[in-house]
Coordinates of C-alpha atoms in Angstrom, one line a residue:
Chain A
M1 CA -17.3 -35.7 10.4
N2 CA -19.0 -38.0 7.7
A3 CA -16.8 -41.0 7.6
H4 CA -18.3 -42.4 4.6
K5 CA -17.1 -39.5 2.6
V6 CA -13.6 -40.4 3.0
I7 CA -13.0 -42.4 -0.3
F8 CA -9.8 -43.2 -2.3
C9 CA -10.9 -41.6 -5.5
K10 CA -7.8 -40.4 -7.5
T11 CA -6.3 -43.8 -8.7
N12 CA -5.3 -42.3 -12.1
T13 CA -3.3 -39.6 -10.7
L14 CA -1.5 -41.8 -8.1
K15 CA -0.7 -44.0 -10.9
S16 CA 1.0 -41.1 -12.7
L17 CA 2.8 -40.4 -9.5
W18 CA 4.4 -43.7 -9.3
T19 CA 4.9 -44.7 -12.9
S20 CA 5.9 -41.7 -14.8
G21 CA 9.4 -40.6 -15.0
R22 CA 9.4 -37.0 -15.8
R23 CA 6.1 -35.8 -14.4
S24 CA 4.7 -32.6 -15.7
W25 CA 4.0 -30.1 -13.2
I26 CA 0.3 -30.5 -13.9
N27 CA 0.3 -34.2 -12.6
R28 CA 2.0 -32.7 -9.5
L29 CA -0.8 -30.3 -8.9
H30 CA -3.3 -32.9 -9.4
D31 CA -1.6 -35.0 -6.7
G32 CA -1.8 -31.7 -4.7
V33 CA 1.7 -32.7 -4.1
C34 CA 3.7 -29.5 -3.5
G35 CA 6.8 -31.7 -3.3
R36 CA 5.3 -34.7 -1.3
V37 CA 2.4 -37.2 -1.6
Q38 CA -0.9 -36.2 -0.2
A39 CA -3.6 -38.4 1.2
S40 CA -6.1 -39.0 -1.6
F41 CA -9.4 -38.6 0.0
S42 CA -9.1 -35.1 -1.0
S43 CA -11.7 -34.8 -3.7
C44 CA -14.5 -34.8 -1.0
S45 CA -13.1 -32.5 1.6
P46 CA -13.8 -28.9 2.1
K47 CA -11.4 -27.1 0.1
V48 CA -10.3 -23.4 0.8
C49 CA -8.4 -21.1 -1.3
I50 CA -6.4 -18.4 0.2
V51 CA -5.3 -15.4 -2.1
G52 CA -2.2 -13.8 -0.6
G53 CA 0.9 -15.5 0.9
G54 CA 1.5 -13.1 3.8
P55 CA 1.0 -13.2 7.5
A56 CA -2.8 -13.0 7.0
G57 CA -2.9 -15.8 4.7
F58 CA -0.7 -18.1 6.7
Y59 CA -2.5 -17.6 10.1
T60 CA -5.9 -18.0 8.4
A61 CA -4.6 -21.3 6.9
Q62 CA -3.0 -22.3 10.2
H63 CA -6.2 -21.8 12.1
L64 CA -8.4 -23.7 9.4
I65 CA -6.1 -26.7 9.1
K66 CA -5.9 -27.1 12.9
A67 CA -9.6 -26.8 13.5
R68 CA -10.8 -29.7 11.0
Q69 CA -9.0 -32.7 10.1
D70 CA -10.7 -33.0 6.6
L71 CA -10.1 -29.4 5.4
E72 CA -7.5 -28.6 2.8
V73 CA -6.1 -25.2 2.1
D74 CA -4.3 -23.8 -1.0
I75 CA -2.5 -20.5 -0.7
Y76 CA -1.9 -18.5 -3.9
E77 CA 0.8 -15.8 -3.9
R78 CA 1.7 -13.4 -6.7
L79 CA 5.4 -13.5 -6.1
P80 CA 7.5 -16.7 -6.2
V81 CA 8.4 -16.0 -2.6
P82 CA 6.1 -16.3 0.3
F83 CA 5.7 -14.1 3.6
G84 CA 4.6 -10.8 2.3
L85 CA 5.4 -7.8 4.6
V86 CA 7.3 -10.2 7.1
R87 CA 9.8 -10.5 4.2
F88 CA 9.3 -7.1 2.6
G89 CA 8.1 -4.9 5.4
V90 CA 9.8 -5.8 8.7
A91 CA 12.8 -3.6 8.9
P92 CA 16.3 -5.6 8.2
D93 CA 17.5 -4.7 11.7
H94 CA 14.4 -6.2 13.4
P95 CA 15.1 -10.0 12.6
E96 CA 13.4 -11.2 15.7
V97 CA 10.1 -10.0 14.3
K98 CA 10.6 -12.4 11.4
N99 CA 10.6 -15.5 13.7
V100 CA 7.0 -16.0 12.5
I101 CA 8.2 -17.4 9.3
N102 CA 9.0 -20.6 11.2
T103 CA 5.4 -21.0 12.2
F104 CA 4.3 -20.1 8.6
T105 CA 6.8 -22.7 7.3
Q106 CA 5.2 -25.3 9.4
T107 CA 1.8 -24.5 8.1
A108 CA 3.0 -24.6 4.4
Q109 CA 4.6 -28.0 5.0
H110 CA 1.4 -29.5 6.6
S111 CA 0.1 -32.2 4.3
R112 CA -3.3 -30.5 3.9
C113 CA -1.7 -27.1 2.9
C114 CA -0.3 -26.2 -0.5
F115 CA 1.5 -23.1 -1.5
Y116 CA 1.4 -21.8 -5.1
G117 CA 3.7 -18.9 -5.8
N118 CA 4.1 -17.0 -9.0
V119 CA 0.3 -17.0 -9.5
N120 CA -1.3 -13.6 -9.9
V121 CA -5.0 -13.7 -9.0
G122 CA -6.8 -11.1 -10.8
Q123 CA -4.6 -11.4 -13.7
D124 CA -3.8 -15.3 -14.2
L125 CA -6.9 -16.4 -12.5
S126 CA -10.1 -14.6 -11.6
V127 CA -11.8 -14.7 -8.3
E128 CA -14.8 -16.2 -10.1
E129 CA -12.8 -19.1 -11.3
L130 CA -11.3 -19.7 -7.8
R131 CA -14.9 -19.6 -6.4
R132 CA -16.0 -22.3 -8.9
A133 CA -13.0 -24.5 -8.0
Y134 CA -13.1 -24.1 -4.0
H135 CA -15.8 -24.3 -1.4
A136 CA -14.5 -20.9 0.1
V137 CA -12.1 -18.2 -1.0
V138 CA -10.3 -15.9 1.5
L139 CA -8.8 -12.8 0.2
S140 CA -5.9 -11.7 2.2
Y141 CA -3.8 -9.9 -0.3
G142 CA -3.2 -6.9 1.7
A143 CA -2.5 -3.4 0.9
E144 CA 0.0 -2.8 -2.0
G145 CA -0.9 0.8 -2.6
N146 CA -0.3 3.9 -0.6
R147 CA -2.3 6.9 0.4
S148 CA -1.1 10.0 -1.3
M149 CA -0.7 13.4 0.2
G150 CA -2.6 15.1 -2.4
V151 CA -0.4 18.1 -2.7
P152 CA 1.3 19.6 -5.7
G153 CA 4.8 18.6 -6.4
E154 CA 4.0 15.0 -5.1
H155 CA 5.3 13.5 -8.3
L156 CA 8.6 15.3 -8.4
A157 CA 11.9 13.3 -8.3
G158 CA 13.0 12.8 -4.8
V159 CA 9.6 12.2 -3.5
H160 CA 8.7 8.6 -2.5
S161 CA 6.0 6.9 -0.4
A162 CA 7.4 5.0 2.5
K163 CA 5.9 1.7 1.1
D164 CA 8.1 2.2 -1.9
F165 CA 11.2 3.2 0.0
V166 CA 10.7 0.3 2.5
A167 CA 10.2 -1.9 -0.4
W168 CA 13.3 -0.8 -2.0
Y169 CA 15.6 -1.6 0.9
N170 CA 13.7 -4.9 1.6
G171 CA 14.1 -6.2 -2.0
V172 CA 10.7 -6.2 -3.5
P173 CA 11.5 -7.0 -7.3
S174 CA 9.2 -4.1 -8.6
N175 CA 11.0 -1.5 -6.5
R176 CA 14.7 -2.5 -7.5
E177 CA 15.0 0.6 -9.6
L178 CA 13.8 3.1 -7.1
N179 CA 17.1 4.8 -7.0
P180 CA 16.3 7.2 -4.2
D181 CA 18.3 10.4 -4.3
L182 CA 20.5 10.3 -1.0
S183 CA 22.8 13.3 -2.1
N184 CA 21.1 15.9 0.1
E185 CA 21.9 16.6 3.8
T186 CA 18.2 16.7 4.9
A187 CA 15.3 14.2 4.4
V188 CA 11.8 14.9 5.5
V189 CA 9.5 12.1 6.4
L190 CA 5.8 12.7 6.8
G191 CA 3.9 10.9 9.3
Q192 CA 5.0 9.6 12.8
G193 CA 3.9 5.9 12.8
N194 CA 6.5 3.1 13.1
V195 CA 7.1 2.9 9.4
A196 CA 8.2 6.5 9.5
L197 CA 10.6 5.6 12.2
D198 CA 11.8 2.6 10.5
V199 CA 12.6 4.8 7.4
A200 CA 14.5 7.4 9.6
R201 CA 16.5 4.6 11.4
I202 CA 17.5 3.0 8.3
L203 CA 18.5 6.4 6.7
L204 CA 20.7 7.1 9.8
S205 CA 22.0 3.7 11.0
P206 CA 25.6 3.1 11.0
I207 CA 26.7 1.1 7.9
D208 CA 28.6 -1.4 10.1
T209 CA 25.2 -2.3 11.7
L210 CA 23.2 -2.6 8.5
K211 CA 25.8 -4.6 6.6
K212 CA 25.1 -7.5 8.9
T213 CA 21.3 -7.5 8.2
D214 CA 19.3 -8.9 5.3
I215 CA 19.0 -5.4 3.7
T216 CA 19.7 -5.6 0.1
Q217 CA 23.2 -5.1 -1.2
P218 CA 22.2 -2.3 -3.7
A219 CA 20.5 -0.4 -0.7
L220 CA 23.5 -0.9 1.5
E221 CA 25.7 0.5 -1.2
A222 CA 23.5 3.5 -1.7
L223 CA 23.3 4.1 2.0
A224 CA 27.0 3.8 2.3
E225 CA 27.4 6.7 0.0
S226 CA 24.5 8.8 1.3
Q227 CA 25.0 12.4 2.2
V228 CA 21.7 12.4 4.4
R229 CA 22.7 13.8 7.8
R230 CA 19.5 15.0 9.2
V231 CA 16.0 13.5 9.2
L232 CA 12.9 15.2 10.2
I233 CA 9.8 13.2 11.2
V234 CA 6.9 15.4 10.8
G235 CA 3.4 15.2 11.9
R236 CA 0.2 17.0 11.8
R237 CA -0.6 16.9 15.5
G238 CA 1.4 17.1 18.9
P239 CA 3.7 14.9 20.8
M240 CA 0.8 13.1 22.6
Q241 CA -0.8 12.1 19.3
V242 CA 2.2 10.1 17.7
A243 CA 1.2 6.9 16.2
C244 CA 4.7 5.3 16.8
T245 CA 5.5 3.2 19.7
I246 CA 8.1 3.3 22.4
K247 CA 10.4 0.6 21.3
E248 CA 10.9 2.3 18.1
V249 CA 11.5 5.8 19.7
R250 CA 13.9 4.2 22.0
E251 CA 15.9 2.9 19.1
M252 CA 16.2 6.4 17.7
V253 CA 17.2 7.8 21.0
N254 CA 20.0 5.1 21.3
L255 CA 21.0 5.3 17.6
P256 CA 24.7 5.3 17.5
G257 CA 26.3 8.1 15.8
T258 CA 23.2 10.4 16.1
R259 CA 21.8 13.1 18.4
P260 CA 18.0 14.2 18.9
E261 CA 17.3 17.7 17.8
M262 CA 13.8 18.9 18.6
V263 CA 11.9 22.2 19.1
A264 CA 11.3 22.8 22.8
A265 CA 8.2 25.1 22.0
E266 CA 6.5 22.1 20.3
F267 CA 6.4 20.3 23.8
E268 CA 4.7 23.1 25.6
G269 CA 2.2 21.9 28.1
V270 CA 3.2 18.1 27.6
A271 CA 5.2 17.5 30.7
E272 CA 2.1 18.9 32.8
A273 CA -0.3 16.6 31.1
L274 CA 1.9 13.5 31.7
K275 CA 0.3 12.4 34.9
E276 CA -3.1 12.1 33.5
L277 CA -2.0 9.7 30.8
P278 CA -2.4 5.9 30.9
R279 CA 0.8 4.0 31.4
P280 CA 1.7 3.3 27.8
R281 CA 1.2 6.7 26.4
K282 CA 2.8 8.2 29.5
R283 CA 6.0 6.3 29.1
L284 CA 6.2 7.0 25.4
T285 CA 5.6 10.8 26.0
E286 CA 8.1 10.7 28.8
L287 CA 10.8 9.4 26.5
M288 CA 10.2 11.9 23.9
V289 CA 10.2 14.8 26.3
K290 CA 13.5 13.6 27.8
A291 CA 15.0 13.3 24.2
A292 CA 13.7 16.7 23.3
L293 CA 14.1 18.8 26.5
E294 CA 16.6 17.2 28.9
I295 CA 19.9 19.0 29.3
P296 CA 22.5 16.2 28.7
G297 CA 25.1 15.6 31.2
E298 CA 28.8 16.3 30.4
K299 CA 29.5 12.9 28.8
E300 CA 26.4 13.0 26.6
R301 CA 27.1 16.5 25.8
A302 CA 30.5 15.6 24.4
R303 CA 29.3 12.5 22.5
R304 CA 26.6 14.8 20.8
S305 CA 29.2 17.3 19.8
E306 CA 31.2 14.6 18.0
V307 CA 28.4 13.0 16.0
S308 CA 27.4 14.1 12.6
R309 CA 23.8 12.9 12.2
S310 CA 20.5 14.2 13.9
W311 CA 16.9 13.3 13.8
G312 CA 14.0 14.9 15.3
F313 CA 10.1 15.1 15.6
R314 CA 8.5 18.2 14.2
F315 CA 4.9 18.7 15.3
F316 CA 1.8 20.7 14.1
R317 CA 2.9 20.6 10.5
S318 CA 0.9 19.3 7.4
P319 CA 2.5 19.3 3.9
V320 CA 0.8 21.6 1.5
E321 CA 3.2 21.8 -1.3
V322 CA 6.4 20.0 -2.4
L323 CA 8.7 22.8 -3.8
A324 CA 10.8 22.1 -7.0
A325 CA 14.4 22.9 -7.7
P326 CA 15.1 25.5 -10.5
D327 CA 15.2 22.6 -13.1
L328 CA 11.7 21.8 -12.0
T329 CA 12.1 18.0 -12.0
R330 CA 13.5 17.4 -8.5
V331 CA 12.5 18.2 -5.0
A332 CA 14.2 21.2 -3.3
G333 CA 12.0 21.7 -0.3
I334 CA 8.7 21.2 1.2
R335 CA 6.0 23.7 2.4
L336 CA 4.5 22.9 5.7
A337 CA 1.2 24.5 7.0
I338 CA 1.4 25.3 10.7
N339 CA -1.4 23.7 12.8
R340 CA -2.8 24.1 16.2
L341 CA -4.6 21.6 18.2
E342 CA -8.3 21.5 19.1
G343 CA -9.2 19.1 21.6
S344 CA -6.9 16.7 23.3
G345 CA -5.9 13.1 23.5
E346 CA -6.3 10.6 20.7
G347 CA -9.3 12.6 19.2
A348 CA -7.4 15.9 19.0
R349 CA -7.8 17.6 15.7
A350 CA -5.3 19.6 13.7
V351 CA -6.4 22.9 12.5
P352 CA -4.5 25.2 10.2
T353 CA -3.3 28.5 11.5
G354 CA -2.8 30.0 8.2
E355 CA 1.0 30.2 8.7
V356 CA 3.4 28.2 6.7
E357 CA 6.9 27.2 7.0
D358 CA 9.4 26.0 4.2
V359 CA 11.9 23.3 4.8
T360 CA 14.8 22.8 2.5
C361 CA 15.3 19.0 1.7
G362 CA 16.3 16.7 -1.1
L363 CA 14.3 13.6 -0.1
V364 CA 10.6 13.5 0.9
I365 CA 9.2 10.2 2.1
S366 CA 5.5 10.2 2.8
S367 CA 4.7 7.7 5.4
I368 CA 0.9 8.5 5.9
G369 CA -0.5 4.8 5.3
Y370 CA -0.7 1.9 2.8
K371 CA -3.9 1.3 0.8
S372 CA -5.5 -1.7 -0.4
L373 CA -6.5 -2.0 -4.1
P374 CA -9.4 -3.8 -5.8
I375 CA -8.3 -7.1 -7.2
D376 CA -11.3 -8.2 -9.5
P377 CA -14.4 -6.4 -10.6
S378 CA -16.5 -9.2 -9.0
V379 CA -15.2 -8.5 -5.6
P380 CA -17.2 -5.6 -3.7
F381 CA -14.7 -3.0 -2.6
D382 CA -15.2 0.1 -0.5
S383 CA -13.0 2.8 -2.0
R384 CA -13.6 5.3 0.7
R385 CA -12.2 3.0 3.3
A386 CA -10.0 0.9 0.9
I387 CA -11.1 -2.4 2.3
V388 CA -13.4 -5.2 1.0
P389 CA -16.7 -4.6 2.9
N390 CA -17.3 -7.4 5.3
T391 CA -18.9 -8.7 8.5
M392 CA -16.4 -10.5 10.8
G393 CA -14.4 -11.6 7.7
R394 CA -17.5 -12.6 5.6
V395 CA -17.6 -10.6 2.5
Q396 CA -21.0 -8.8 2.1
Q397 CA -23.3 -10.2 -0.6
A398 CA -21.0 -13.0 -1.6
T399 CA -21.4 -16.6 -0.2
G400 CA -18.2 -18.4 0.3
L401 CA -16.0 -15.3 0.0
Y402 CA -14.1 -14.0 3.2
C403 CA -11.2 -11.7 3.7
S404 CA -8.5 -11.4 6.4
G405 CA -5.7 -9.2 7.4
W406 CA -5.2 -5.6 6.3
L407 CA -7.7 -6.0 3.4
K408 CA -10.4 -6.6 6.0
T409 CA -9.7 -4.0 8.6
G410 CA -7.4 -1.4 6.9
P411 CA -3.6 -1.2 6.8
T412 CA -2.7 -0.8 10.3
G413 CA -1.5 -3.2 13.0
V414 CA 1.5 -5.5 13.6
I415 CA 1.8 -9.2 13.0
A416 CA 0.0 -10.2 16.2
T417 CA -2.9 -7.9 15.2
T418 CA -3.1 -9.7 11.9
M419 CA -2.9 -13.1 13.7
N420 CA -6.0 -12.3 15.7
N421 CA -7.8 -10.9 12.7
S422 CA -7.1 -14.0 10.7
F423 CA -8.1 -16.4 13.4
D424 CA -11.5 -14.5 13.6
T425 CA -12.0 -14.9 9.7
A426 CA -11.0 -18.5 10.0
R427 CA -13.5 -18.8 13.0
T428 CA -16.3 -17.2 10.9
L429 CA -15.6 -19.5 8.0
L430 CA -15.8 -22.7 10.2
E431 CA -19.0 -21.4 11.8
D432 CA -20.5 -21.0 8.3
I433 CA -19.7 -24.8 7.6
D434 CA -21.1 -25.8 10.9
S435 CA -24.2 -24.0 10.4
G436 CA -24.8 -25.0 6.8
T437 CA -24.4 -21.2 5.5
L438 CA -21.4 -22.6 3.6
D439 CA -22.3 -25.6 1.7
V440 CA -19.4 -28.0 1.6
S441 CA -21.4 -31.1 0.6
A442 CA -20.8 -30.7 -3.3
T443 CA -17.5 -32.1 -4.5
K444 CA -15.1 -29.3 -5.6
P445 CA -12.0 -29.7 -7.8
G446 CA -9.8 -27.5 -5.6
S447 CA -6.4 -26.8 -7.3
Q448 CA -7.2 -29.5 -10.0
G449 CA -9.9 -27.1 -11.2
V450 CA -7.4 -24.2 -11.8
S451 CA -4.3 -26.1 -13.2
A452 CA -5.6 -26.5 -16.7
L453 CA -6.3 -22.8 -16.8
L454 CA -3.0 -21.9 -15.5
E455 CA -1.3 -24.2 -18.1
E456 CA -3.1 -22.8 -21.0
R457 CA -2.3 -19.3 -19.8
G458 CA 1.4 -20.3 -19.5
V459 CA 1.6 -19.7 -15.8
K460 CA 3.8 -22.2 -13.7
P461 CA 3.3 -22.2 -10.1
V462 CA 6.2 -22.2 -7.6
T463 CA 5.7 -24.8 -4.9
F464 CA 6.8 -24.5 -1.3
S465 CA 9.8 -26.8 -1.9
D466 CA 10.7 -24.6 -5.0
W467 CA 10.8 -21.8 -2.5
E468 CA 13.0 -23.6 -0.1
K469 CA 15.6 -23.7 -3.1
I470 CA 15.3 -20.0 -3.3
D471 CA 15.7 -19.8 0.5
K472 CA 18.7 -21.9 0.3
E473 CA 20.2 -19.8 -2.4
E474 CA 19.7 -16.6 -0.7
T475 CA 21.1 -17.9 2.6
R476 CA 24.2 -19.2 0.7
R477 CA 24.7 -16.0 -0.8
G478 CA 24.1 -14.2 2.4
E479 CA 26.8 -16.2 4.2
A480 CA 29.4 -15.1 1.8
M481 CA 28.6 -11.4 2.8
G482 CA 28.2 -11.9 6.4
K483 CA 24.3 -11.5 6.2
P484 CA 21.6 -13.8 7.1
R485 CA 20.6 -13.8 3.4
E486 CA 21.2 -12.0 0.3
K487 CA 17.9 -11.7 -1.3
L488 CA 17.2 -12.4 -5.0
L489 CA 15.9 -9.1 -6.5
V490 CA 14.5 -10.2 -9.8
V491 CA 11.7 -12.5 -10.4
E492 CA 13.2 -14.3 -13.3
E493 CA 16.2 -15.1 -11.2
M494 CA 13.9 -16.4 -8.4
L495 CA 12.2 -18.7 -11.0
Q496 CA 15.5 -20.0 -12.4
V497 CA 16.6 -21.0 -8.9
A498 CA 13.1 -22.4 -8.1
W499 CA 13.0 -24.6 -11.2
T500 CA 16.5 -26.0 -11.4
Chain B
M1 CA 10.6 -19.3 30.8
A2 CA 7.1 -19.7 32.0
D3 CA 6.0 -23.4 31.9
V4 CA 2.3 -23.0 32.2
E5 CA 0.2 -26.2 32.4
L6 CA -3.1 -25.5 30.6
G7 CA -6.5 -26.6 32.1
E8 CA -8.6 -28.3 29.4
E9 CA -10.7 -25.4 28.7
Q10 CA -7.8 -23.2 27.7
Q11 CA -6.2 -25.6 25.3
S12 CA -7.1 -23.9 22.1
S13 CA -5.2 -22.9 19.0
D14 CA -5.2 -19.2 20.2
L15 CA -3.0 -20.1 23.2
T16 CA -0.5 -21.9 21.1
A17 CA -0.4 -19.0 18.8
A18 CA 1.1 -16.9 21.6
R19 CA 4.8 -16.6 21.4
A20 CA 4.6 -15.3 17.9
C21 CA 8.1 -13.7 18.2
E22 CA 9.5 -16.8 19.9
G23 CA 10.4 -15.0 23.1
T24 CA 12.6 -12.3 21.6
L25 CA 10.5 -9.3 23.0
A26 CA 9.0 -8.4 19.8
C27 CA 5.3 -9.0 20.5
S28 CA 3.0 -9.3 23.4
T29 CA 1.0 -12.5 22.5
C30 CA 2.3 -14.2 25.7
H31 CA 0.9 -11.6 28.0
L32 CA -0.1 -13.1 31.4
I33 CA -1.9 -11.7 34.3
L34 CA -0.5 -12.9 37.6
E35 CA -1.7 -12.9 41.2
Q36 CA -0.2 -9.9 43.1
E37 CA 1.9 -12.1 45.6
V38 CA 3.3 -13.9 42.5
Y39 CA 3.9 -10.7 40.7
D40 CA 5.8 -9.2 43.6
Q41 CA 8.0 -12.2 43.9
L42 CA 9.4 -11.9 40.4
G43 CA 12.4 -9.9 39.4
L44 CA 12.7 -6.4 38.1
I45 CA 11.2 -5.7 34.7
V46 CA 13.5 -4.1 32.2
D47 CA 12.4 -1.4 30.0
E48 CA 12.4 -3.6 26.9
E49 CA 9.8 -5.9 28.4
L50 CA 7.7 -2.9 29.6
D51 CA 7.9 -1.5 26.2
M52 CA 6.2 -4.6 24.7
L53 CA 3.9 -5.1 27.6
D54 CA 2.6 -1.5 27.1
L55 CA 1.2 -2.7 23.9
A56 CA -0.7 -5.7 25.3
Y57 CA -4.5 -5.9 25.3
G58 CA -6.0 -5.7 28.8
L59 CA -2.9 -4.4 30.4
T60 CA -2.9 -4.7 34.4
D61 CA -0.7 -3.8 37.1
T62 CA 0.3 -7.4 37.6
S63 CA 0.9 -8.2 34.0
R64 CA 4.0 -9.8 32.8
L65 CA 5.2 -11.4 29.4
G66 CA 5.3 -15.1 29.8
C67 CA 8.5 -15.6 27.6
Q68 CA 10.4 -13.3 30.3
V69 CA 9.2 -14.9 33.5
C70 CA 10.7 -17.8 35.4
L71 CA 8.1 -19.4 37.6
S72 CA 9.6 -21.7 40.3
K73 CA 8.1 -24.8 42.0
S74 CA 6.9 -22.6 45.0
V75 CA 4.3 -21.2 42.8
E76 CA 3.0 -24.6 41.5
G77 CA -0.8 -24.8 41.2
L78 CA -1.3 -21.2 41.0
T79 CA -3.8 -19.6 38.7
V80 CA -2.5 -17.5 35.9
R81 CA -5.0 -15.5 33.9
V82 CA -4.6 -15.2 30.2
P83 CA -6.4 -12.1 28.7
A84 CA -9.3 -12.6 26.5
G85 CA -7.6 -11.2 23.3
V86 CA -4.0 -11.0 22.4
N87 CA -4.6 -7.9 20.3
D88 CA -1.6 -5.6 20.2
M89 CA -2.4 -1.9 20.7
R90 CA -0.6 -1.0 17.6
Q91 CA -3.8 -1.4 15.3
A92 CA -6.5 0.3 13.5
D93 CA -8.1 3.3 14.6
D94 CA -10.0 6.1 13.0
T95 CA -7.2 8.7 13.1
G96 CA -5.4 6.6 10.6
S97 CA -2.4 5.7 12.7
S98 CA -0.2 3.4 11.0
S99 CA 2.2 0.9 12.3
S100 CA 4.7 -1.5 11.1
A101 CA 6.2 -4.5 12.9

């Protein structure tokens, strides 16, 4: 490291920190304060900007900050609140998965890291403007869109993407008014990944369990009134191709107040194929076969006869049309094409047989994948794969531009996957600094370079300590309800709490 | 709780990132590969640990999750292998499988 570059150069802003009474938020930005004083050698150190304050953004920041003592990272996030899908995607009844928030909080509170919420990159700031202000920009804004089924009737009332349904019960402000129709007995979920199972489990969980989680109060109240009694989890292929994992299937099997109901014929040949399978797939398939086919003992038989809710996988079925009710505005059912499998194992393909089957239902949730969206015309985007084209996180044909998380590899994988993914991008960026591919010798203004733009555009960032006020308020409200937190559901309210 | 002393070459930020879920059986980032004799000495594995272990990168027959294992003094000085990657199996592949945490 070049010691001679460590100079104290921001005396003016230091002065404004100590002498002014009511400091404007611009002065705070100039200090890089985020609520605390930052060492002032910062104008000459490598400055990295991260777009997106979810797991990818935080893990990338964590790795960068740890690797170089002179590197500063700013994280920009569109919402006033950080943590992305850890807050808005992980199911309310999986609180242990959210423990990573503690690590992210440590990163955000690091003296060389600054969080700026309530800043919409692509709207309030362009990626070009960020690239001028920072030595490197890492895009980690994830996948806010979803894959569509591409079938007629998809836009009828009562049809939702899993992304929207999950966002609704997890309190994403823009999904507050989703108002899903829970008045019909049967709900059909398309897709058999862990998100599909989360949806089924939340639809069928006893209210007494849900009311102790951080599920939003409006969702809890809607679910308390829900008439949904049967959830079918439908996939194109067979039992040995499901994308979900064993923990989530076990949760369904053990879900109080429910019984499994599956079609034995759909498991033909599966038990025989078990012994060839690798251990993880074998254990998962065994569990499904048991739930589907095993004749229950007396006690379990009695239990099953008393419960009013059921769930089940349905295999070899693809949606071909969502059927409308007589008023032509709502869903009344779904038409499914029946498939057969060609090949076996992970590579098996679903081939239509020509037969179809109609299922009556009042709610259709399509859980067939999230999808990234382009943020800015200046950033290359592969619309077929819905990712930013890159090599190990380095965006192609764009020096100093990187990507991490789902935007880089596509929208699958859990937090640990994203952690690796983000560390890889951080390593690539660090290698580029070391090799000189990424030139960090020129002074860059970092957040100072964008603060004037934000002010002139009427955008006021939410700092991490502002978020901590929102956090405290949500926790306080939650305590009154016997919940870990009661999430604020409206951006204006979040800002109000942040800035009091 | 496994209290593993790291040799110098292993002290990297990757290892400190293990225990993403802080020992609550919600990830597999603390996956360790043990010697057969040590593995055999340890207690029974419950389904919940096996469920998460099943997702670990480089799973072996002597794999355990570090957060669930108590290593006593009698195994002091033993070598524990940490897999090259901590990738969870719930990740991208071409069939478009989707997962959530």
